[in-house]
Amino acid sequence: MAKILAVRFSALGDVAMAVPVLYSFAKAYPQHRLVVLSRSVMAPLFAYAPSNLLFKGVDLKKDYKGLKGILRLYSELRKEKFDAVADLHDVLRTKVLRLCFCADGVRVRHIYKGREEKRRLVSGKLKIPLKSSFRRYLETFERLGYPFPLQFSSVFEFAPAPELPDWIGDKGGDKWIGIAPFAAHRGKIYPLPLQREVVSRLSAVGGTRIFLFGGGDKEKDVLDAWEREYPRVTSVVGRLRMQEELALMGKLDVMLAMDSGNMHLASLAGVPVVSVWGATHPYAGFMGWNQAEGNAVQLDLPCRPCSIYGNKPCRWEDYRCLAGIRPEVIVGRIRALTQ
């Protein structure tokens, strides 16, 4: 039996994209043990994993801060006697870790992120789909000597989802729609007045119930206001744990999300996602697991994509790539998946 360490610290969407690959490894090699090292808050993504996939959470801002903290983390990890290490992050912290493992004679491989290709995509010099993060993660394991097929349906494939609180209620014959209107950066957020119109149109459809997803006080205030304003709309912000959010997503008929962590969480729950893209583009390789390209709502503008992560200010200052998307287009995509 071999013992393999896989390292991916952040962010939520990136760790979520590693899940189908890590689950697939565990299925293909039940005789081996795979330990996933990430931030402790990512633990819910692995709470229902195969028995040979173990999660180790760490706090890089407190317990393992700075170079000394990473070296201390390595001194603890080396005691577990790993046979191989897959660095799925390739940042300074993980480079230090893998250098230490290499010095100890452990076989190590790291992800090739295709940074130059992504720069060319943003500059407009390249207009073709790049490798997905799923493929890049998989190739890291292949270079370690562990080829396997990607076989993943849901995070709840190996264990049942947790029970939802009573206030969620029974689905009955209703169509359940999830809406996650926020993302980390403005270049990935469909303007809130337009999103509000989407909510208004969908809430007017009989036999439909809408659940709003988000996080943080500001997002909660916005979504709580939408809940009060429209019928059959429920905000779950601050009311569910991540495991419960995943369980609720698994019951949805469709999720509307930005290029965000919630897009990937819904994908892990096996739900069709209508995704909205602005400054970023699916060509960069960050589309959710098993999601249809036809459900990616976007405008074909010569300035897109202008950013890989959506964190650069709009050169026109109006984010026309998002503001130009009509609410009825989004509603139409959702209705097509719920009829």
mmCIF file of C-alpha atoms in Angstrom, residues 30 104 116 145 149 154 171 182 221 276:
data_model
loop_
_atom_site.group_PDB
_atom_site.id
_atom_site.type_symbol
_atom_site.label_atom_id
_atom_site.label_comp_id
_atom_site.label_asym_id
_atom_site.label_seq_id
_atom_site.Cartn_x
_atom_site.Cartn_y
_atom_site.Cartn_z
ATOM 1 C CA PRO A 30 -8.541 1.491 -3.196
ATOM 2 C CA ASP A 104 14.191 13.391 1.711
ATOM 3 C CA GLU A 116 1.858 31.642 -20.245
ATOM 4 C CA GLY A 145 2.874 7.167 -12.022
ATOM 5 C CA PRO A 149 -10.073 7.716 -15.425
ATOM 6 C CA SER A 154 -21.466 13.638 -6.637
ATOM 7 C CA LYS A 171 -39.987 19.693 -2.375
ATOM 8 C CA PHE A 182 -21.990 36.982 -5.831
ATOM 9 C CA ASP A 221 -28.485 41.945 3.793
ATOM 10 C CA VAL A 276 -22.703 33.907 -15.994
#
